[in-house]
Steps between C-alpha positions, in 0.01 A plus 500: 500500500505696172179680593642604837827619345327710233248634752779617731689669215182660364396637840852639551479673160156643585624625837828651376363673191181600682701670775709693247188613309332609825809681631565690177133592457446616860828668592546840332876483562512219242319694228815525288587358155706212643215375720240566231685257273544257790122514551450403134756220536310358798176498301674316215654247741162436662343452158766263367493264799117509508489381138695180579485410871122469573436276197798284591383478860152394387651228280722377785208496742257314271773273355445604139718639221229653283470852364261612228621627163359848571650492850839414355474785247401738781800393706738558209351842424509620861848365573654656188317825575614515863859383444554732202355794694720413798815493289410835343431640846837377628660689208310815598611453862863481382449835324351644821808390697728642230333843508491506883875432534655637179264796435378597849443869418269407211317223688182691584476626141565168324304283743191709572165328561387525138822344369477216755140420403594499130795265563289261707224506236758427229626200700148357543416576135811327367408193703151495348636523143750217563224285653269548200779412253625190684158361594360554151798333333523210743134397494460541124734202454361147441583256781539128435767389749255420780352734758748464787688813606802397708467787744280603793360785289459574129841616376559598136826304476317180602190568286713544185629143548145379425486675163522297181522786251783693340301814577683507832736728307247777563547453872877498450465833319304646792758359741783663303326839518430452871856391574630806312293723728609300805864533398456873438351546849777286650771713334326815624491363857868396488612838362291681761664304780850550362443876520328468839788307659752737343317793658458323836870419529575871460290588805750601771306384808446136586151581626405645159637195323312267734172686442544486122588132502207414728270669248645322195610151606149359570384605154813356340452170684134476390595573138776236507271232645215581261713518183723198575211260565294613199807492275581146613147381422487647149865492385633171634601233241245219446746235624515673841124467546358270766159498664642547850733785399224679306269464800755641747591801283135578424417472869777750570386773260122443512445439872805576713607829335167680569528378860862608549472846338326666800759351735790615282368855476408537868811345661732799446234771471457700821220721363293197405568331834389813688183525290417134564 
């Protein structure tokens, strides 16, 4: 049952993100900054679900719970890398929406191809740096509380529960730095959307408002889903923790979000529908 469920979700994610990548790559009408960033987001979504789902499906199918130490470290590194890069990319996409709606006359200047490539590279690079810091700190700790990770993939929050050393403070330090960056990006996104909605409400025609909202609301929904689930996992009080709740929330951000993103972005997007 679990294997079939994960297989269905994984195939849906492959299909949805694969179609977006193919459409953006093949249709010259979609060679714009917004779709360039959406292309990068689809690659990140494909990567993040591929890190967790196939291994989980193999374990379900063969009725085992095992993962090697190196495999666990690889999962942590790749997940932190992909999720951090995705969050940075969502911040860049908020800036793209802001420039398109609030600075339309300067859009071609501010969002030329070179600037877009630099922003995307910065998002991927920031993810790599975060992954190196978190993976290095996590797996340099001594573990003496067993070897059972109460999750269907290797998650830092669950791995830290196995540590028996006060040196976990190093990981807390890295988390504080990461959360500061996350909070900074979140504030930037919120401020961008405050100005965007202020500008949209000044548009006299309903058609113009509808077009602007259809461009912004999918991105805002994806950001809300991504941030709320990750924040719940890492910021919830210890007394709220339960194995079932942790499993459901992790399933939401690690498996369902990469599957839903293509659907969210394509539902209200006529250009993407036409290209598909």
